[in-house]
XYZ file of C-alpha atoms in Angstrom:
146
model
C -70.514 18.245 -40.626
C -72.751 20.978 -39.313
C -72.677 21.814 -35.603
C -76.213 22.354 -34.325
C -75.877 24.301 -31.087
C -77.771 22.771 -28.170
C -78.771 19.783 -30.379
C -75.672 17.924 -31.618
C -73.533 17.556 -34.735
C -74.705 16.561 -38.201
C -77.333 13.793 -37.827
C -76.273 13.096 -34.231
C -78.931 14.515 -31.900
C -78.757 14.593 -28.117
C -81.061 11.973 -26.659
C -80.438 9.344 -29.350
C -79.884 5.781 -28.185
C -77.083 3.557 -29.497
C -79.364 1.841 -32.031
C -80.511 5.229 -33.385
C -76.881 6.218 -34.008
C -76.000 2.851 -35.572
C -78.992 3.221 -37.931
C -77.495 6.507 -39.172
C -73.702 5.971 -39.035
C -73.336 2.191 -38.892
C -71.341 0.303 -36.285
C -68.657 2.348 -34.529
C -64.951 1.681 -35.034
C -64.590 1.500 -31.260
C -67.143 0.798 -28.562
C -66.140 0.798 -24.890
C -67.138 1.977 -21.419
C -65.449 4.757 -19.510
C -64.764 4.867 -15.748
C -68.386 5.950 -15.076
C -69.843 3.075 -17.134
C -70.899 5.481 -19.883
C -70.825 3.885 -23.330
C -68.414 5.475 -25.807
C -68.651 5.138 -29.588
C -65.814 6.325 -31.825
C -66.124 6.813 -35.591
C -62.732 7.188 -37.271
C -63.997 8.470 -40.629
C -66.027 11.246 -38.949
C -63.376 11.886 -36.280
C -66.065 11.954 -33.610
C -66.459 10.378 -30.177
C -69.924 9.951 -28.679
C -70.812 9.502 -25.012
C -74.023 7.770 -23.993
C -74.719 8.577 -20.349
C -75.264 5.507 -18.167
C -77.263 7.511 -15.602
C -79.582 8.828 -18.343
C -80.773 5.510 -19.808
C -77.770 5.489 -22.186
C -78.839 8.566 -24.155
C -76.348 10.450 -26.311
C -75.260 13.409 -24.219
C -71.771 14.475 -25.312
C -69.782 14.731 -28.537
C -66.078 15.339 -29.135
C -65.053 16.000 -32.732
C -61.923 16.960 -34.632
C -62.981 16.633 -38.260
C -61.762 19.357 -40.607
C -65.318 19.328 -42.026
C -66.886 20.717 -38.854
C -68.832 23.905 -39.469
C -70.532 26.335 -37.144
C -72.614 29.078 -38.760
C -71.176 27.959 -42.118
C -67.600 28.597 -40.939
C -64.948 25.919 -40.506
C -63.695 25.483 -36.944
C -60.830 22.977 -36.882
C -57.433 24.235 -38.026
C -58.331 27.917 -37.679
C -56.862 30.413 -35.245
C -59.000 30.790 -32.130
C -59.087 34.588 -32.443
C -60.723 34.285 -35.865
C -63.238 31.661 -34.701
C -64.126 33.770 -31.661
C -64.580 36.805 -33.884
C -67.018 34.843 -36.100
C -68.931 33.595 -33.051
C -69.079 37.052 -31.496
C -70.938 38.286 -34.584
C -73.553 35.618 -33.784
C -73.881 36.679 -30.163
C -71.553 34.055 -28.671
C -68.838 36.056 -26.979
C -68.548 34.814 -23.393
C -65.863 32.160 -22.914
C -64.120 30.812 -19.847
C -60.504 30.037 -20.663
C -58.468 27.219 -19.113
C -54.823 26.472 -19.809
C -52.883 23.229 -19.423
C -49.572 22.339 -21.025
C -49.698 23.637 -24.607
C -53.508 23.380 -24.768
C -56.197 25.919 -23.964
C -59.917 25.303 -23.613
C -62.504 27.965 -24.425
C -65.817 27.058 -22.761
C -69.189 28.712 -23.483
C -71.706 27.588 -20.875
C -74.834 28.918 -22.647
C -74.270 26.508 -25.539
C -72.207 23.946 -23.587
C -69.362 24.002 -26.085
C -65.606 23.775 -25.677
C -63.064 24.653 -28.316
C -59.669 23.181 -27.527
C -56.631 24.855 -29.031
C -52.972 24.081 -29.319
C -50.590 26.793 -30.481
C -53.593 29.165 -30.886
C -55.261 26.829 -33.431
C -58.522 24.959 -32.803
C -57.797 21.220 -32.720
C -60.929 19.814 -31.044
C -64.572 20.773 -30.564
C -66.803 19.446 -27.777
C -70.521 19.900 -27.332
C -72.800 18.629 -24.608
C -76.537 18.351 -24.090
C -78.019 21.388 -22.373
C -79.394 21.200 -18.835
C -82.698 23.067 -18.480
C -84.169 25.179 -15.667
C -85.454 22.037 -13.932
C -81.864 20.752 -13.716
C -82.651 18.012 -16.271
C -81.154 17.298 -19.670
C -83.016 18.944 -22.539
C -83.086 15.966 -24.920
C -83.690 17.040 -28.532
C -84.130 13.658 -30.207
C -87.735 12.853 -30.997
C -88.949 16.385 -30.334
C -90.871 18.205 -33.037
């Protein structure tokens, strides 16, 4: 599953509606609402959780994934040591990360690409990516754009 920075993961593109996602991946294994009334889809086989923002006409705006198949710049992410992943990303010009620690987990956040790599015991266990907010303080939806 290829991570497409600022756009999504695999065939999941920011701005898709629920029916667009179902047309590609089928019905989700779980479908529920969070505390903000956002709709959440979970696909077990792909190990991905999708958030459709209620305040944005239920467009896909956030993805959380933990599949061992995740790739960024043709490199695997999950299960690798964070120092190695960061070294790979640095070669591609992505070097600025804000680090947060809690319990045995650490988050590495890159605001330019709105990505978070979560680690436990120095190994990447989860990858999160969100839709980018543009200069007009609006989401930069990619779905349907040429």
